[in-house]
XYZ file of N, CA and C in Angstrom:
522
model
N 0.654 -1.261 -0.051
C 0.119 -0.039 0.010
C 0.859 1.216 0.142
N 2.069 1.266 0.554
C 2.764 2.535 0.695
C 3.953 2.460 -0.149
N 4.184 1.351 -1.149
C 5.438 1.171 -2.109
C 4.880 0.892 -3.488
N 5.314 1.466 -4.261
C 5.317 1.071 -5.506
C 6.648 1.320 -6.423
N 6.483 0.518 -7.608
C 7.748 0.919 -8.759
C 7.458 0.548 -9.872
N 8.249 0.834 -11.082
C 8.308 0.725 -12.326
C 9.410 0.280 -12.875
N 9.444 -0.622 -14.006
C 10.490 -1.125 -14.696
C 10.121 -0.722 -15.951
N 11.192 0.009 -16.827
C 10.879 0.385 -18.240
C 12.004 -0.135 -18.999
N 11.666 -0.468 -20.402
C 12.745 -0.762 -21.461
C 12.158 -0.157 -22.509
N 13.247 0.533 -23.429
C 12.881 0.879 -24.663
C 13.887 0.757 -25.624
N 13.613 1.038 -26.934
C 14.703 0.965 -28.154
C 14.351 1.712 -29.148
N 15.310 2.043 -30.217
C 14.953 2.536 -31.516
C 15.783 1.981 -32.371
N 15.196 2.291 -33.780
C 16.131 1.682 -35.073
C 16.140 2.956 -35.780
N 17.388 3.198 -36.295
C 17.521 4.131 -37.416
C 17.539 5.582 -36.929
N 17.261 5.924 -35.432
C 17.198 7.168 -35.137
C 18.584 7.680 -34.847
N 19.075 9.013 -34.957
C 20.201 9.504 -34.800
C 20.314 10.178 -33.151
N 19.087 10.474 -32.902
C 19.213 11.078 -31.428
C 18.433 10.314 -30.395
N 17.718 9.244 -30.639
C 17.144 8.563 -29.637
C 18.081 7.381 -29.160
N 18.307 6.730 -28.229
C 19.309 5.811 -27.722
C 18.831 4.371 -28.445
N 19.677 3.569 -28.485
C 19.651 2.308 -29.067
C 18.669 1.553 -28.174
N 19.070 1.536 -26.983
C 18.102 0.903 -25.986
C 18.621 1.819 -24.655
N 17.369 1.576 -23.689
C 17.303 2.224 -22.500
C 16.621 1.338 -21.416
N 17.191 1.427 -20.405
C 16.511 0.726 -19.135
C 16.293 1.620 -17.915
N 15.182 1.782 -17.128
C 14.902 2.451 -16.026
C 14.343 1.504 -14.998
N 14.693 1.825 -13.831
C 13.976 1.287 -12.674
C 13.872 2.297 -11.511
N 12.551 2.385 -11.029
C 12.154 3.296 -9.937
C 11.200 2.636 -8.771
N 11.845 3.240 -7.749
C 11.043 2.822 -6.329
C 10.395 4.008 -5.669
N 9.188 4.001 -5.363
C 8.434 5.306 -4.732
C 7.949 4.899 -3.512
N 7.743 5.635 -2.531
C 6.975 5.752 -0.857
C 5.965 6.695 -0.913
N 4.998 6.493 -0.249
C 3.802 7.303 -0.108
C 3.985 7.714 1.355
N 3.680 8.976 1.573
C 3.710 9.346 3.128
C 2.441 10.303 3.282
N 2.443 10.525 4.639
C 1.180 11.288 5.173
C 0.081 10.373 5.164
N -1.095 10.812 6.120
C -2.494 9.989 6.197
C -3.249 9.865 5.096
N -3.092 10.821 3.876
C -3.884 10.539 2.861
C -2.956 10.074 1.779
N -1.653 9.754 1.905
C -0.826 9.166 1.257
C -0.666 9.975 -0.103
N -0.629 11.217 0.008
C -0.630 12.054 -1.068
C 0.820 12.930 -1.238
N 1.797 12.534 -0.405
C 3.018 12.856 -0.837
C 3.932 11.939 -1.065
N 4.564 12.015 -2.114
C 5.265 10.767 -2.695
C 6.907 11.051 -2.870
N 7.749 10.184 -2.717
C 9.070 10.305 -2.642
C 9.639 9.215 -3.573
N 10.672 9.331 -4.358
C 11.056 8.296 -5.104
C 12.502 8.574 -5.825
N 13.129 7.262 -6.037
C 14.432 7.294 -6.323
C 14.458 6.223 -7.541
N 15.525 6.348 -8.595
C 15.545 5.461 -9.463
C 16.929 5.584 -10.436
N 17.169 4.503 -11.037
C 18.373 4.135 -11.808
C 18.032 4.019 -13.449
N 18.836 4.899 -14.294
C 18.605 4.492 -15.576
C 20.004 4.254 -16.161
N 19.861 3.225 -17.278
C 21.049 3.119 -18.077
C 20.704 3.238 -19.699
N 21.338 4.135 -20.410
C 21.148 4.458 -21.722
C 22.282 4.105 -22.686
N 22.166 3.595 -23.697
C 23.179 3.205 -24.569
C 22.915 3.788 -25.822
N 23.704 4.710 -26.574
C 23.606 5.285 -27.940
C 23.809 4.490 -29.057
N 23.530 4.986 -30.106
C 24.181 4.200 -31.285
C 25.718 4.138 -31.440
N 26.510 4.986 -30.839
C 27.914 5.135 -30.801
C 28.290 4.402 -29.650
N 29.502 4.611 -29.149
C 30.234 3.974 -28.230
C 29.742 4.884 -26.747
N 29.065 5.898 -26.713
C 28.473 6.259 -25.560
C 27.647 5.816 -24.587
N 27.521 5.914 -23.529
C 26.395 5.381 -22.756
C 26.354 6.197 -21.401
N 25.059 6.340 -20.852
C 25.009 7.222 -19.608
C 24.354 6.222 -18.410
N 24.788 6.526 -17.215
C 24.262 6.033 -16.077
C 23.729 7.084 -15.067
N 22.332 6.842 -14.729
C 21.823 8.045 -14.152
C 21.201 7.548 -12.764
N 21.091 8.497 -11.969
C 20.415 8.483 -10.518
C 19.683 9.481 -10.404
N 18.187 9.150 -10.158
C 17.101 10.171 -10.124
C 16.540 10.422 -8.531
N 16.034 11.361 -8.273
C 15.216 11.437 -7.057
C 14.264 12.481 -7.443
N 12.835 12.193 -6.878
C 11.982 13.211 -7.009
C 10.921 13.187 -5.916
N 9.953 14.351 -5.692
C 8.846 14.247 -5.020
C 7.742 14.792 -5.654
N 6.477 14.246 -5.401
C 5.108 14.489 -6.145
C 4.331 14.978 -4.864
N 3.322 15.689 -5.053
C 2.349 16.171 -3.946
C 1.249 16.115 -4.894
N 0.206 15.511 -4.397
C -1.337 15.312 -4.865
C -2.036 16.060 -4.047
N -2.738 17.291 -4.655
C -3.677 18.084 -4.036
C -4.831 17.712 -3.765
N -5.888 18.218 -3.230
C -7.163 17.639 -3.136
C -7.824 17.689 -4.372
N -7.507 18.787 -5.105
C -8.281 19.112 -6.525
C -7.404 18.252 -7.356
N -7.918 18.314 -8.613
C -7.168 17.427 -9.701
C -5.445 17.985 -10.133
N -4.890 18.371 -9.112
C -3.547 18.979 -9.364
C -2.442 18.318 -8.942
N -1.442 18.001 -9.591
C -0.333 17.193 -8.935
C 1.030 18.139 -9.151
N 1.793 18.290 -8.419
C 2.994 19.125 -8.535
C 4.267 18.099 -8.267
N 5.400 18.124 -9.136
C 6.494 17.153 -9.023
C 7.617 18.026 -9.283
N 8.882 17.995 -8.540
C 9.781 18.325 -8.714
C 11.049 17.226 -8.504
N 12.115 17.418 -9.137
C 13.020 16.411 -9.051
C 14.261 16.638 -9.807
N 15.188 15.721 -9.686
C 16.578 16.015 -10.508
C 17.380 14.486 -10.674
N 18.256 14.629 -11.471
C 19.192 13.450 -11.680
C 20.720 13.915 -11.701
N 21.480 13.075 -11.463
C 23.016 12.873 -11.565
C 23.381 12.002 -12.613
N 24.223 12.480 -13.720
C 24.543 11.328 -14.757
C 25.983 11.111 -14.695
N 26.477 10.162 -15.063
C 27.755 9.886 -15.475
C 27.771 9.263 -16.831
N 28.391 10.174 -17.985
C 28.225 9.981 -19.315
C 29.754 9.406 -19.742
N 29.733 8.707 -20.529
C 31.014 7.855 -21.152
C 31.042 7.565 -22.599
N 32.312 8.039 -23.214
C 33.519 8.017 -22.813
C 33.763 9.263 -22.054
N 34.716 9.252 -21.070
C 35.024 10.437 -20.442
C 34.711 10.507 -18.815
N 33.728 9.653 -18.454
C 33.333 9.871 -17.156
C 32.960 11.299 -16.593
N 32.025 11.763 -17.519
C 31.720 13.107 -17.279
C 30.440 13.245 -16.546
N 30.388 13.989 -15.464
C 29.355 14.242 -14.340
C 28.385 15.366 -14.900
N 27.207 15.190 -14.812
C 26.377 16.471 -15.027
C 25.102 16.070 -14.043
N 24.387 17.219 -14.155
C 22.995 17.358 -13.268
C 22.017 18.147 -13.906
N 20.912 17.606 -13.452
C 19.732 18.316 -14.003
C 18.551 18.165 -13.154
N 17.665 19.626 -13.048
C 16.527 19.526 -12.333
C 15.235 19.888 -13.067
N 14.021 19.313 -12.612
C 12.919 19.638 -13.488
C 11.799 19.979 -12.300
N 10.696 20.516 -13.163
C 9.464 20.563 -12.381
C 8.268 20.369 -13.344
N 7.123 19.872 -12.886
C 5.983 19.432 -13.625
C 4.733 19.574 -12.806
N 3.983 20.180 -13.734
C 2.362 20.324 -13.161
C 1.579 19.338 -13.935
N 0.552 18.895 -13.254
C -0.434 17.941 -13.927
C -1.765 18.144 -13.583
N -2.814 18.388 -14.464
C -4.045 18.546 -14.175
C -5.091 17.304 -14.877
N -5.686 16.730 -13.939
C -6.559 15.600 -14.552
C -6.577 14.633 -13.413
N -7.393 13.629 -13.928
C -7.981 12.282 -12.799
C -7.066 11.070 -13.676
N -6.616 10.133 -12.645
C -6.223 8.866 -13.152
C -7.248 8.012 -13.612
N -6.975 7.436 -14.582
C -8.178 6.437 -15.294
C -9.079 7.238 -16.183
N -9.082 8.201 -16.336
C -9.627 9.268 -16.986
C -8.991 10.030 -18.255
N -8.117 10.853 -17.788
C -7.330 11.810 -18.862
C -6.256 12.791 -17.717
N -5.336 13.119 -18.565
C -4.711 14.281 -17.857
C -3.631 14.906 -18.510
N -3.207 16.114 -18.306
C -2.220 16.897 -19.140
C -1.211 17.263 -18.318
N 0.049 17.031 -18.641
C 1.365 17.397 -17.853
C 1.990 18.590 -18.709
N 2.537 19.456 -17.879
C 3.590 20.302 -18.647
C 4.729 20.252 -17.599
N 5.863 20.143 -18.343
C 7.183 19.751 -17.613
C 8.132 20.833 -18.146
N 9.013 21.500 -17.263
C 10.333 22.087 -17.768
C 11.623 21.272 -17.077
N 12.624 21.142 -17.701
C 13.699 20.199 -17.400
C 14.982 21.222 -17.844
N 15.832 21.353 -16.833
C 17.110 22.110 -17.242
C 18.324 21.813 -16.485
N 19.373 21.961 -16.917
C 20.765 21.589 -16.470
C 21.956 21.280 -17.242
N 22.888 20.453 -16.920
C 23.904 20.086 -18.023
C 23.777 18.587 -18.309
N 24.454 18.476 -19.354
C 24.708 16.942 -20.068
C 26.024 16.706 -20.295
N 26.404 15.394 -20.250
C 27.774 15.314 -20.378
C 28.073 14.865 -21.800
N 27.587 14.503 -22.701
C 27.862 14.152 -24.082
C 26.669 14.042 -25.098
N 27.029 14.589 -26.421
C 25.975 14.288 -27.288
C 26.881 14.334 -28.600
N 26.071 13.385 -29.406
C 26.607 13.414 -30.969
C 25.809 14.377 -31.843
N 26.384 15.141 -32.575
C 25.651 16.207 -33.255
C 25.801 15.820 -34.902
N 26.305 14.868 -35.360
C 26.435 14.616 -36.722
C 27.963 14.733 -37.112
N 28.120 14.305 -38.463
C 29.523 14.551 -38.962
C 30.489 14.136 -38.058
N 30.358 13.050 -37.328
C 31.413 12.686 -36.487
C 32.052 13.434 -35.436
N 31.022 14.471 -35.095
C 31.332 15.533 -34.218
C 30.556 15.497 -32.828
N 31.152 15.610 -31.790
C 30.756 15.179 -30.304
C 30.814 16.831 -29.730
N 29.752 16.899 -28.796
C 29.966 18.112 -27.948
C 29.937 17.329 -26.540
N 30.560 18.180 -25.323
C 30.557 17.682 -24.060
C 30.293 18.516 -22.962
N 29.774 18.107 -21.957
C 29.805 19.054 -20.699
C 29.048 20.500 -21.085
N 27.746 20.520 -21.495
C 26.990 21.761 -21.873
C 25.773 21.676 -21.461
N 24.994 22.870 -21.459
C 23.864 23.226 -20.836
C 22.902 23.033 -21.722
N 21.506 22.680 -21.404
C 20.308 22.494 -22.267
C 18.945 22.582 -21.548
N 18.043 22.600 -22.311
C 16.555 22.741 -21.607
C 15.577 22.109 -22.238
N 14.439 21.724 -21.681
C 13.516 20.757 -22.464
C 12.367 21.237 -21.863
N 11.273 21.273 -22.740
C 9.592 21.671 -22.467
C 9.041 20.493 -22.973
N 8.183 19.889 -22.174
C 7.186 18.728 -22.568
C 5.940 18.870 -22.380
N 5.247 18.510 -23.184
C 3.545 18.521 -22.870
C 3.179 17.163 -23.211
N 2.209 16.521 -22.363
C 1.823 15.295 -22.268
C 0.383 15.150 -22.135
N -0.411 14.399 -22.959
C -1.824 14.207 -22.775
C -1.921 12.668 -22.745
N -2.418 12.396 -21.619
C -2.793 10.693 -21.415
C -4.303 10.628 -21.488
N -4.924 9.672 -22.250
C -6.338 9.570 -22.264
C -6.833 8.044 -22.206
N -7.341 7.732 -21.237
C -7.935 6.198 -21.122
C -8.946 6.119 -21.912
N -9.088 4.943 -22.619
C -10.314 4.490 -23.580
C -11.148 3.350 -22.870
N -10.276 2.715 -22.039
C -11.177 1.690 -21.235
C -10.416 1.796 -19.591
N -10.812 1.375 -18.723
C -10.375 1.236 -17.349
C -8.857 1.096 -17.463
N -8.294 0.224 -18.165
C -7.124 -0.261 -18.275
C -6.160 0.254 -19.273
N -6.770 0.807 -20.519
C -5.684 0.977 -21.438
C -6.135 2.394 -22.324
N -5.383 2.747 -22.980
C -5.476 4.155 -23.765
C -4.654 4.466 -24.717
N -4.330 5.887 -24.845
C -3.305 6.458 -25.757
C -2.657 7.721 -25.171
N -1.516 8.065 -25.504
C -0.670 9.160 -24.966
C -0.155 9.917 -26.032
N -0.015 11.155 -26.130
C 0.571 12.129 -26.997
C 1.467 13.201 -26.116
N 2.619 13.132 -27.101
C 3.856 13.940 -26.193
C 4.175 14.808 -27.380
N 4.365 16.055 -26.949
C 5.059 17.339 -27.778
C 6.127 17.797 -26.967
N 7.475 17.898 -27.627
C 8.654 18.157 -26.865
C 9.292 19.309 -27.587
N 10.143 20.035 -26.953
C 10.878 20.926 -27.695
C 12.329 21.094 -26.702
N 13.551 20.440 -27.461
C 14.894 20.493 -26.853
C 15.653 21.401 -27.495
N 16.489 22.283 -26.557
C 17.498 23.247 -26.978
C 18.910 23.152 -26.162
N 19.908 23.046 -26.677
C 21.204 23.206 -26.067
C 21.919 24.374 -26.392
N 22.572 24.993 -25.419
C 23.301 26.180 -25.702
C 25.118 26.009 -25.646
N 25.436 24.990 -26.455
C 26.736 24.545 -26.644
C 27.493 25.741 -27.729
N 28.624 25.394 -27.888
C 29.311 26.114 -29.148
C 28.743 25.642 -30.472
N 28.141 24.684 -30.429
C 27.271 24.255 -31.491
C 25.834 23.995 -31.385
N 25.090 24.900 -31.229
C 23.583 24.828 -30.699
C 22.771 23.771 -31.496
N 21.893 23.151 -30.898
C 21.042 22.066 -31.444
C 19.834 22.058 -30.700
N 18.899 22.002 -31.426
C 17.329 22.114 -31.151
C 16.742 21.112 -31.945
N 15.503 20.775 -31.304
C 14.632 19.609 -31.841
C 13.004 19.707 -31.380
N 12.156 19.459 -32.235
C 11.059 19.518 -31.718
C 10.097 18.448 -32.443
N 9.285 17.530 -31.579
C 8.585 16.490 -32.151
C 7.254 16.347 -31.367
N 6.617 15.027 -31.875
C 5.556 14.856 -31.420
C 5.711 13.151 -31.418
N 5.196 12.691 -30.174
C 5.242 11.065 -30.212
C 3.986 10.523 -29.655
N 3.434 9.600 -30.320
C 2.194 9.116 -30.022
C 2.340 7.645 -29.321
N 1.648 7.222 -28.599
C 1.729 5.843 -27.856
C 0.347 5.220 -27.425
N 0.576 4.033 -26.957
C -0.786 3.260 -26.306
C -0.158 2.707 -25.090
N -0.930 2.496 -24.091
C -0.433 1.919 -22.941
C -1.538 1.055 -22.299
N -1.104 0.169 -21.182
C -2.059 -0.748 -20.712
C -1.694 -0.855 -19.143
N -2.424 -0.545 -18.494
C -2.097 -0.376 -17.003
C -2.254 -1.741 -16.471
N -1.539 -2.559 -15.582
C -1.745 -3.656 -14.936
C -1.090 -3.629 -13.544
């Protein structure tokens, strides 16, 4: 009742900026009499199409208000290789909606990154960036539905890089 977690795996084919594969594991604890304050921690491993990979440690906290609002803040520390480059990021997200119905989330994420391939056999390391994300999650039945995500990313290195995209998906809760 007080603990829950998630394990995620993903991969891509033919993409120059999405990881070849990625795995995440998170564990969360509910607090207070209403169980509406949650703290969490997690681990991520991400392997790119090149030789680089990232290992990350995440922490975050969420607060569920009595109305359909959720506030989340957190961050991560990453080790990027090659080079054993340490970086850190923080984020804030606000969600409006109801579980098993629909919700809309806006998220802002900013900090530093360790490594990025930018094309033409050129890499950048240890640079700042930000990301803005909007997620709409809609249940069709009690246990499944679809999601749409719009995302904009920008780094401010000596070789600036920007991307904007939309991702669609389906999900099943179990």
